[in-house]
Amino acid sequence: MAAKAYMTDKSDQLVVVVHGTSSTEALSKKELIDIYMGRFKNFPNGSTATPIDYFKGSNQRKAFYQLLVGKSERKIDAYWSRLLFSGRATRPNKATSVAEIQQELQQNPSAIAYINAANVTEEMKIVYQFD
Amino acid sequence: MFISSTKTTASLLCALLSLSLGFSKAASAEYSFNGFANLGVTYSDSEQLAYRSSLLNNGREDLSLIPDTLVGLQSNYRFNDKFDAVGQIILQDRDNTSLTNFVELAFVRFQANRNWAFKIGRFSTNSYLFTDYRYVGHLLNRVRPPLEMYSAAGSLGNMDGLHASYTMDVDWGAIKFSGAYGQSSFNDTLNGGEVTVDYTELSSLNIEFQSTEWRFHMAYLTAVMDNFDSPDLDGIRNLDQLVPAIFVPFALELKNNLIPDGKRITYVSVGGQYSFDSFDLIAEYSDYEGEWALAASAKSGYVSLAYPIKRFTPFITAAFYDRQMQPEIIDYANAQAVLPDFAFQQLVAISAGANEAIRGGSIDQNSISVGIKWDFSDAWAVKAQVDHFDIGEFGSGFFSVQEGLLTPAEKLSYNVFSLNFTTTF
């Protein structure tokens, strides 16, 4: 599945969001990679980052990592297993639905997630958009 | 000794606590329980040697399900944004079944800020590229990391102490600087008795360069050995007082080579992994310096190339382990030159047992391995691998010698065939 083919119109566009009150206003692609590839556990401004993943096999998850680092979901799973079993980091929290992501972002000021543009609510703040 | 025992006990308790919390709270967001397993069958074709995947394991002959089979269990517990704990145990065919040989990780971590993190407890020395996940077969193309570098990693693959790391943000990825101080211990079994030695004043420095497509790693480890204990050690310690005067210099030489207390060891390693969708190239090199005849200085390394084709990944690896010291407990050529013939023959007889121990632990070999990995599902993979070892004279120390036989004196070739199923959960 081509990541950009997944985003057939603007409502499908993947955006990265944080809690509305987060002190993070914007992230570069490099800074987003640092968080979702486990290199850093904090945002650039030092506040804690809690990344959230869609469930395994979801189109959003596949598209996200293809757009982010050009890797398949299987390679990403292997990468995170390496970090887990070496004791370096734990995997991002898993969400099984848009509702779960929205709930997590409402309740957790440190949460960061990727979501379709159509599902962004006014409690969220967009910090990165994929073309 | 009391302090090192306390640290070890604390580490083991931390591991057990973390694991028990993981079992009881597996579904909670703050707790996670995970694991990995390898189910392997190996066939080795030597009539003299028995195959083992680690110096800490038992040797197994012919066809066996044991050498590459293991289960790893891990629990992670996140106290809050700053503190978390990790415990990991590895269940494998260890020669010595001391609990410490099964606890791989047991630490508490403090994430001070974006860049600095600190750990206390038992953690990986990170001595080589794959040291900290060498048991997780599912993450490797090969059945196991090359023996030439990783068989001995079990002896110093982890340590108990304090660890600090600083991760620096750079345009192409990140650079991680790490330092640690503490101790480790080697626990094995020889001739039915326990062999132990402590690695004290253990210091490690690591630098890791990480990018999306590649990583490069450098490490430096140094330690002082102490508290060596083995069967018949009292006889060795007092040997120079028990032998006639003509043999005293050689008894002292034997004692100096066999007892490592107070001697320093040093590891230096470099390694890199470069991954594209079309191929995966890995190369590592290590230089080990040690004055202990049972773990003599050596240089080792390997190059490995894998080429993923959809869910299949064929690979090939060439590796070497070159000892830098001849496997002799004393300089027999010098002894023969200075002793009368009858005395020299007596010396050879007196030192035969110790000399056989040195030869049994001496390593000198090259290998080439070919194989293929099939990721037949997202959670499972199967691998087939053939290893061909060319072993030098008295150089079979990676493997056990079959019961009743002496260490092979001649050069020999040795083949191991492996089929391995791996998973993570």
XYZ file of C-alpha atoms in Angstrom:
556
model
C 0.000 0.000 0.000
C 1.506 3.342 -0.984
C 1.346 5.760 1.891
C 0.311 8.699 -0.247
C -2.307 6.648 -2.074
C -3.918 6.133 1.312
C -4.510 9.859 1.636
C -6.942 10.246 -1.240
C -8.307 13.559 -0.063
C -7.615 16.198 2.549
C -9.772 14.482 5.193
C -7.513 11.413 4.955
C -4.394 13.493 5.404
C -2.369 12.282 8.360
C -1.522 14.929 10.900
C 0.310 14.714 14.207
C -1.454 16.179 17.194
C -0.808 16.880 20.857
C -2.948 17.991 23.768
C -4.339 21.486 23.227
C -2.498 22.893 26.243
C 0.842 21.339 25.311
C 3.791 23.723 25.317
C 4.902 22.180 22.007
C 3.688 24.289 19.103
C 5.297 22.533 16.158
C 7.628 19.643 15.388
C 9.962 19.063 12.506
C 9.986 15.691 10.788
C 13.344 14.951 12.457
C 11.883 15.707 15.901
C 8.914 13.482 15.143
C 11.245 10.658 14.095
C 13.197 11.061 17.325
C 10.044 10.450 19.365
C 8.453 7.679 17.315
C 11.763 5.845 16.891
C 12.504 5.938 20.611
C 15.634 8.114 20.465
C 14.186 10.659 22.850
C 11.415 10.330 25.442
C 10.846 14.075 25.652
C 9.767 16.821 23.313
C 12.515 19.263 22.226
C 11.417 21.648 24.973
C 12.021 18.946 27.608
C 8.463 18.019 28.485
C 7.574 14.319 28.514
C 6.296 12.801 25.281
C 3.917 9.805 25.324
C 3.602 8.583 21.735
C 0.487 6.672 20.726
C 0.325 4.168 17.889
C -2.605 2.847 15.970
C -3.113 -0.897 16.288
C -1.017 -3.272 14.240
C -2.272 -3.768 10.696
C -4.216 -0.503 10.533
C -3.899 1.572 7.374
C -3.065 4.645 9.443
C -0.108 2.917 11.118
C 1.256 1.560 7.847
C 0.940 4.927 6.157
C 2.418 6.824 9.084
C 5.675 4.894 9.223
C 6.058 4.827 5.462
C 5.726 8.605 5.409
C 7.907 9.077 8.475
C 10.893 6.800 7.794
C 10.042 4.786 4.694
C 9.819 1.515 6.605
C 7.264 -1.255 6.526
C 5.238 -2.081 9.591
C 7.173 -5.344 10.034
C 10.504 -3.511 10.136
C 9.105 -0.996 12.607
C 7.852 -3.806 14.860
C 11.307 -5.400 14.756
C 12.924 -2.069 15.536
C 10.735 -1.502 18.578
C 11.281 -5.076 19.754
C 14.992 -4.370 19.689
C 14.532 -1.315 21.881
C 12.199 -3.218 24.216
C 14.316 -6.325 24.775
C 17.523 -4.344 25.116
C 15.827 -2.431 27.937
C 16.190 0.900 26.172
C 12.543 1.838 25.696
C 9.002 0.514 25.669
C 6.724 0.537 22.663
C 4.312 3.426 22.072
C 0.905 3.000 23.656
C -1.550 1.262 21.347
C -4.952 2.636 20.452
C -7.579 0.491 18.768
C -9.838 3.285 17.577
C -10.063 6.992 16.862
C -12.166 7.358 19.985
C -9.372 5.927 22.114
C -6.877 8.341 20.635
C -9.182 11.276 21.202
C -9.750 10.181 24.788
C -6.011 9.758 25.432
C -5.251 13.177 23.997
C -7.943 14.766 26.155
C -6.717 13.119 29.352
C -2.949 13.032 28.935
C -1.138 16.351 28.459
C 2.011 14.535 27.320
C 0.297 12.467 24.601
C 1.242 12.733 20.937
C -0.577 10.831 18.194
C -1.134 10.709 14.465
C -4.662 10.943 13.193
C -6.653 11.647 10.051
C -7.265 15.368 9.623
C -10.993 14.730 9.655
C -10.779 13.394 13.228
C -8.976 16.367 14.743
C -11.007 18.018 17.505
C -10.722 21.475 19.033
C -9.021 19.969 22.124
C -6.069 18.961 19.946
C -3.242 20.961 18.438
C -1.666 20.005 15.104
C 2.139 20.031 15.338
C 2.992 18.362 12.031
C 1.282 17.621 8.730
C 2.323 15.106 6.114
C 2.047 16.319 2.559
C 33.010 -9.579 48.308
C 30.144 -8.562 50.657
C 29.469 -5.431 48.577
C 29.458 -7.342 45.292
C 27.164 -9.979 46.826
C 24.819 -7.254 48.043
C 24.705 -5.647 44.601
C 24.025 -8.992 42.955
C 21.305 -9.813 45.451
C 19.710 -6.401 44.969
C 19.766 -6.842 41.205
C 18.160 -10.250 41.415
C 15.493 -9.002 43.774
C 14.770 -6.121 41.405
C 14.385 -8.559 38.543
C 12.085 -10.842 40.485
C 10.013 -7.925 41.745
C 9.672 -6.477 38.288
C 8.728 -9.831 36.803
C 6.167 -10.534 39.494
C 4.596 -7.118 38.991
C 4.458 -7.840 35.289
C 2.723 -11.163 35.795
C 0.108 -9.660 38.077
C -0.549 -6.506 36.110
C 0.046 -7.573 32.510
C -2.944 -5.621 31.195
C -2.137 -2.290 32.863
C -0.651 0.589 30.885
C 2.110 1.032 33.479
C 3.124 -2.584 33.466
C 4.060 -4.679 30.497
C 5.098 -8.265 30.221
C 6.800 -9.557 27.113
C 8.996 -12.378 26.026
C 10.799 -14.158 23.273
C 11.555 -17.761 22.450
C 13.845 -19.733 20.198
C 13.196 -23.389 19.496
C 16.215 -24.841 17.776
C 17.513 -28.164 16.565
C 21.213 -28.539 15.838
C 23.312 -31.281 14.397
C 27.087 -31.200 14.775
C 29.312 -33.640 12.908
C 32.355 -34.047 15.164
C 33.390 -37.195 17.018
C 35.520 -35.093 19.366
C 33.615 -31.892 20.014
C 30.211 -31.031 21.461
C 28.452 -27.892 20.253
C 27.394 -25.019 22.522
C 26.165 -21.534 21.659
C 27.811 -19.874 24.667
C 30.830 -20.543 26.854
C 28.412 -20.650 29.792
C 26.378 -23.516 28.294
C 26.686 -27.270 28.181
C 28.109 -28.879 25.069
C 25.714 -31.167 23.188
C 26.689 -33.832 20.661
C 25.121 -34.930 17.405
C 21.437 -34.057 17.076
C 20.029 -31.950 19.887
C 17.117 -29.629 20.667
C 18.981 -27.906 23.455
C 21.888 -25.644 22.378
C 19.880 -22.928 20.601
C 16.612 -23.284 22.529
C 15.781 -20.613 25.061
C 12.984 -18.549 26.542
C 13.304 -14.929 27.624
C 10.815 -13.220 29.920
C 10.765 -9.489 30.523
C 8.741 -7.154 32.668
C 8.707 -3.366 32.413
C 7.234 -1.192 35.109
C 6.850 2.558 34.708
C 6.584 4.307 38.055
C 6.074 7.776 36.543
C 7.521 10.016 33.805
C 10.953 9.889 35.403
C 11.370 6.358 36.790
C 10.919 2.922 35.307
C 12.260 -0.574 35.984
C 13.156 -3.503 33.746
C 13.679 -7.152 34.643
C 14.645 -9.898 32.188
C 15.525 -13.530 32.688
C 16.882 -15.960 30.106
C 16.165 -19.667 30.508
C 18.847 -21.573 28.649
C 21.013 -24.663 28.991
C 23.554 -23.218 31.410
C 26.391 -25.383 32.650
C 26.282 -23.630 36.008
C 22.744 -23.088 37.269
C 23.488 -20.215 39.642
C 20.564 -17.801 39.567
C 22.859 -15.010 38.412
C 23.458 -16.873 35.131
C 19.778 -16.527 34.253
C 19.189 -12.878 35.154
C 20.079 -10.706 32.189
C 18.584 -7.334 33.194
C 17.425 -5.931 36.520
C 17.600 -2.174 36.803
C 15.805 1.004 37.754
C 16.172 3.952 35.405
C 15.890 7.661 36.086
C 15.223 9.832 33.032
C 16.587 13.119 34.324
C 15.719 15.146 31.239
C 15.609 14.837 27.444
C 19.313 14.003 27.198
C 20.438 12.404 30.476
C 19.426 9.025 31.887
C 20.806 6.972 34.774
C 20.464 3.324 35.699
C 21.262 1.304 38.782
C 21.180 -2.470 38.951
C 22.094 -5.029 36.309
C 22.277 -3.829 32.716
C 23.987 -4.680 29.462
C 27.647 -3.788 29.016
C 26.703 -3.083 25.396
C 30.133 -4.435 24.474
C 29.146 -5.244 20.884
C 26.422 -4.238 18.422
C 24.022 -6.989 19.463
C 25.104 -7.670 23.051
C 21.948 -6.258 24.557
C 19.571 -8.380 22.457
C 21.780 -11.262 21.340
C 19.290 -13.823 22.719
C 16.313 -12.477 20.758
C 16.596 -14.682 17.703
C 13.536 -13.132 16.075
C 15.431 -9.861 15.643
C 18.418 -11.432 13.906
C 18.781 -12.857 10.424
C 21.179 -15.526 11.722
C 20.249 -18.321 14.099
C 22.671 -16.732 16.572
C 25.263 -13.939 16.477
C 28.719 -15.176 15.388
C 30.320 -17.310 18.096
C 33.658 -15.650 17.427
C 32.401 -12.498 19.124
C 29.291 -13.459 21.061
C 30.031 -16.821 22.669
C 32.197 -15.083 25.249
C 29.778 -12.136 25.551
C 27.850 -14.070 28.172
C 30.785 -13.688 30.522
C 30.727 -9.912 30.290
C 27.410 -9.270 28.544
C 26.009 -7.566 31.600
C 27.219 -5.948 34.782
C 25.948 -4.736 38.133
C 26.506 -1.095 38.956
C 25.732 2.448 37.880
C 25.159 3.653 34.341
C 24.863 7.104 32.827
C 24.035 8.087 29.265
C 23.792 11.309 27.320
C 21.947 11.378 23.992
C 22.847 14.210 21.687
C 20.545 15.402 18.913
C 22.227 15.740 15.501
C 20.790 16.481 12.060
C 21.062 12.904 10.791
C 19.970 11.113 13.977
C 21.474 10.892 17.426
C 24.728 10.172 19.207
C 24.581 8.366 22.519
C 27.464 8.481 24.989
C 27.359 5.964 27.845
C 29.548 5.154 30.801
C 29.194 2.592 33.549
C 31.019 1.380 36.617
C 30.485 -1.715 38.674
C 31.314 -5.377 38.569
C 30.402 -8.679 36.990
C 31.130 -12.312 37.697
C 31.818 -15.466 35.739
C 30.230 -18.643 37.049
C 30.867 -21.911 35.294
C 31.398 -25.585 36.062
C 34.577 -27.560 35.409
C 35.189 -31.197 36.269
C 32.126 -31.191 38.478
C 33.300 -28.217 40.485
C 32.367 -24.559 40.366
C 34.714 -22.068 38.684
C 34.128 -18.447 39.570
C 35.931 -15.180 39.064
C 34.859 -11.603 39.698
C 35.434 -8.757 37.292
C 35.920 -5.846 39.674
C 36.454 -2.147 38.971
C 34.563 -2.811 35.752
C 34.333 0.329 33.650
C 32.704 0.665 30.269
C 32.458 3.466 27.747
C 30.222 3.370 24.683
C 29.514 5.679 21.802
C 26.676 4.875 19.444
C 25.816 6.789 16.288
C 22.224 6.191 15.194
C 20.500 7.058 11.987
C 17.429 5.577 10.328
C 19.425 3.446 7.882
C 22.590 2.708 9.864
C 24.254 2.641 13.247
C 27.868 2.611 14.331
C 29.124 1.551 17.727
C 32.372 1.767 19.675
C 33.024 0.310 23.099
C 35.805 0.113 25.657
C 35.688 -2.142 28.714
C 38.274 -2.710 31.397
C 38.179 -4.657 34.648
C 40.417 -6.255 37.263
C 39.888 -9.939 37.962
C 39.673 -11.117 41.542
C 38.412 -13.901 43.817
C 39.196 -16.701 41.393
C 38.001 -20.042 42.706
C 38.098 -23.459 41.103
C 38.482 -27.157 42.007
C 41.966 -27.991 43.317
C 42.797 -24.309 43.665
C 44.478 -24.732 47.037
C 46.965 -27.080 45.466
C 47.787 -24.520 42.790
C 48.124 -21.607 45.209
C 50.673 -23.534 47.292
C 52.376 -25.355 44.425
C 55.663 -23.442 44.739
C 55.909 -24.547 48.372
C 55.232 -28.179 47.577
C 57.688 -28.839 44.752
C 61.465 -29.293 44.851
C 63.504 -26.128 44.474
C 64.418 -26.909 40.873
C 60.748 -26.564 39.912
C 59.902 -23.443 41.924
C 60.352 -20.925 39.058
C 58.029 -23.007 36.881
C 55.534 -23.478 39.679
C 55.419 -19.715 40.075
C 54.956 -19.326 36.306
C 52.111 -21.840 36.366
C 50.477 -20.134 39.312
C 50.821 -16.711 37.688
C 49.203 -17.940 34.469
C 46.379 -19.831 36.140
C 45.329 -17.454 38.911
C 44.109 -14.141 37.513
C 43.637 -12.225 40.758
C 44.785 -8.649 40.344
C 45.162 -8.860 36.574
C 43.484 -6.414 34.216
C 41.507 -7.221 31.083
C 40.556 -4.781 28.341
C 38.116 -4.958 25.448
C 37.953 -2.542 22.552
C 35.342 -3.013 19.843
C 33.968 -1.223 16.808
C 31.000 -2.243 14.729
C 28.487 -0.998 12.245
C 25.224 -1.996 10.655
C 23.977 -0.509 7.394
C 20.444 -1.380 6.342
C 18.674 -0.647 3.143
C 15.576 -2.309 1.786
C 17.839 -4.197 -0.588
C 20.571 -5.442 1.749
C 21.863 -5.452 5.296
C 25.616 -5.220 5.944
C 27.119 -5.796 9.379
C 30.770 -5.780 10.418
C 32.410 -5.875 13.845
C 35.918 -6.105 15.244
C 37.170 -6.644 18.761
C 40.578 -6.571 20.415
C 40.775 -8.242 23.804
C 43.823 -7.988 26.057
C 44.163 -10.287 29.074
C 47.008 -12.001 30.891
C 45.014 -14.935 32.175
C 45.869 -18.180 30.407
C 42.254 -19.391 30.681
C 41.060 -16.271 28.811
C 44.013 -15.188 26.719
C 44.353 -12.120 24.503
C 42.678 -12.351 21.116
C 41.394 -10.463 18.121
C 38.030 -11.343 16.603
C 35.599 -10.070 14.052
C 33.149 -10.815 11.292
C 31.380 -9.501 8.218
C 27.819 -10.453 7.428
C 25.688 -9.712 4.391
C 21.968 -10.326 4.108
C 19.678 -9.693 1.151
C 15.946 -9.539 1.936
C 13.655 -10.827 -0.824
C 10.124 -10.171 0.367
C 9.784 -12.401 3.466
C 12.961 -14.392 2.772
C 16.394 -13.209 3.823
C 19.416 -15.225 2.719
C 22.650 -14.356 4.484
C 26.324 -15.170 4.575
C 28.872 -14.503 7.323
C 32.654 -14.854 7.575
C 34.204 -14.674 11.039
C 37.532 -15.165 12.793
C 39.002 -15.520 16.280
C 42.804 -15.256 16.493
C 44.454 -15.970 19.828
C 47.491 -13.896 20.642
C 49.066 -16.372 23.098
C 50.058 -19.995 22.653
C 48.062 -22.429 24.803
C 50.763 -23.463 27.228
C 50.613 -23.142 30.980
C 54.379 -22.625 31.123
C 57.089 -22.069 28.517
C 58.012 -25.687 27.936
C 60.712 -24.865 25.391
C 62.509 -22.760 27.970
C 61.988 -25.399 30.658
C 63.450 -28.122 28.452
C 66.477 -25.943 27.767
C 67.302 -25.378 31.434
C 66.204 -28.614 33.118
C 67.775 -32.058 33.081
C 65.741 -34.431 30.985
C 64.315 -36.418 33.903
C 63.283 -33.196 35.660
C 61.666 -31.860 32.512
C 59.635 -35.047 32.161
C 58.538 -34.697 35.781
C 57.546 -31.096 35.154
C 55.458 -32.108 32.153
C 53.683 -34.707 34.287
C 53.058 -32.303 37.183
C 51.638 -29.620 34.925
C 49.653 -31.903 32.605
C 46.274 -31.259 34.204
C 46.671 -27.500 34.243
C 48.027 -27.523 30.694
C 45.023 -29.495 29.461
C 42.735 -26.920 31.097
C 44.519 -24.153 29.211
C 44.314 -26.021 25.938
C 40.656 -26.789 26.501
C 39.886 -23.092 26.850
C 42.097 -21.878 24.018
C 40.317 -20.572 20.937
C 41.616 -20.220 17.417
C 39.220 -20.568 14.517
C 37.679 -19.174 11.377
C 34.175 -19.810 10.167
C 31.819 -19.267 7.302
C 28.060 -19.490 7.682
C 25.260 -19.457 5.154
C 21.567 -19.581 5.775
C 18.147 -18.182 5.184
C 15.433 -16.641 7.338
C 11.750 -16.872 6.479
C 9.356 -14.508 8.257
C 6.348 -16.704 7.594
C 4.172 -14.636 9.895
C 4.462 -11.322 11.686
C 5.168 -13.082 14.982
C 7.194 -16.097 13.828
C 10.230 -16.828 11.729
C 12.132 -19.946 10.781
C 15.830 -20.031 9.981
C 18.136 -22.613 8.513
C 21.885 -22.199 8.845
C 25.066 -24.127 8.137
C 28.258 -23.193 9.982
C 31.628 -24.454 8.862
C 34.415 -23.993 11.427
C 38.141 -24.352 10.684
C 39.763 -24.853 14.056
C 43.479 -24.461 14.764
C 45.695 -26.726 16.862
C 44.371 -26.751 20.431
C 41.933 -24.073 19.297
C 38.522 -25.639 19.993
C 37.780 -23.678 23.165
C 34.366 -22.426 21.972
C 33.134 -26.004 22.080
C 33.178 -28.726 24.697
C 35.301 -31.804 24.286
C 33.358 -35.051 24.416
C 33.706 -36.978 27.630
C 36.867 -38.994 28.029
C 38.737 -37.198 25.263
C 41.530 -34.642 25.354
C 41.482 -31.327 23.549
C 42.154 -31.988 19.855
C 45.786 -31.239 19.075
C 45.393 -31.233 15.329
C 43.651 -28.773 13.071
C 40.145 -29.871 12.295
C 36.974 -28.896 10.511
C 33.650 -28.890 12.236
C 30.174 -28.357 10.811
C 26.984 -27.418 12.601
C 23.548 -27.548 10.974
C 20.775 -25.539 12.606
C 17.026 -25.154 12.189
C 15.460 -22.539 14.399
C 11.943 -21.226 15.080
C 11.738 -17.837 16.760
C 9.027 -15.610 18.126
C 8.384 -12.629 20.333
C 5.279 -12.005 22.433
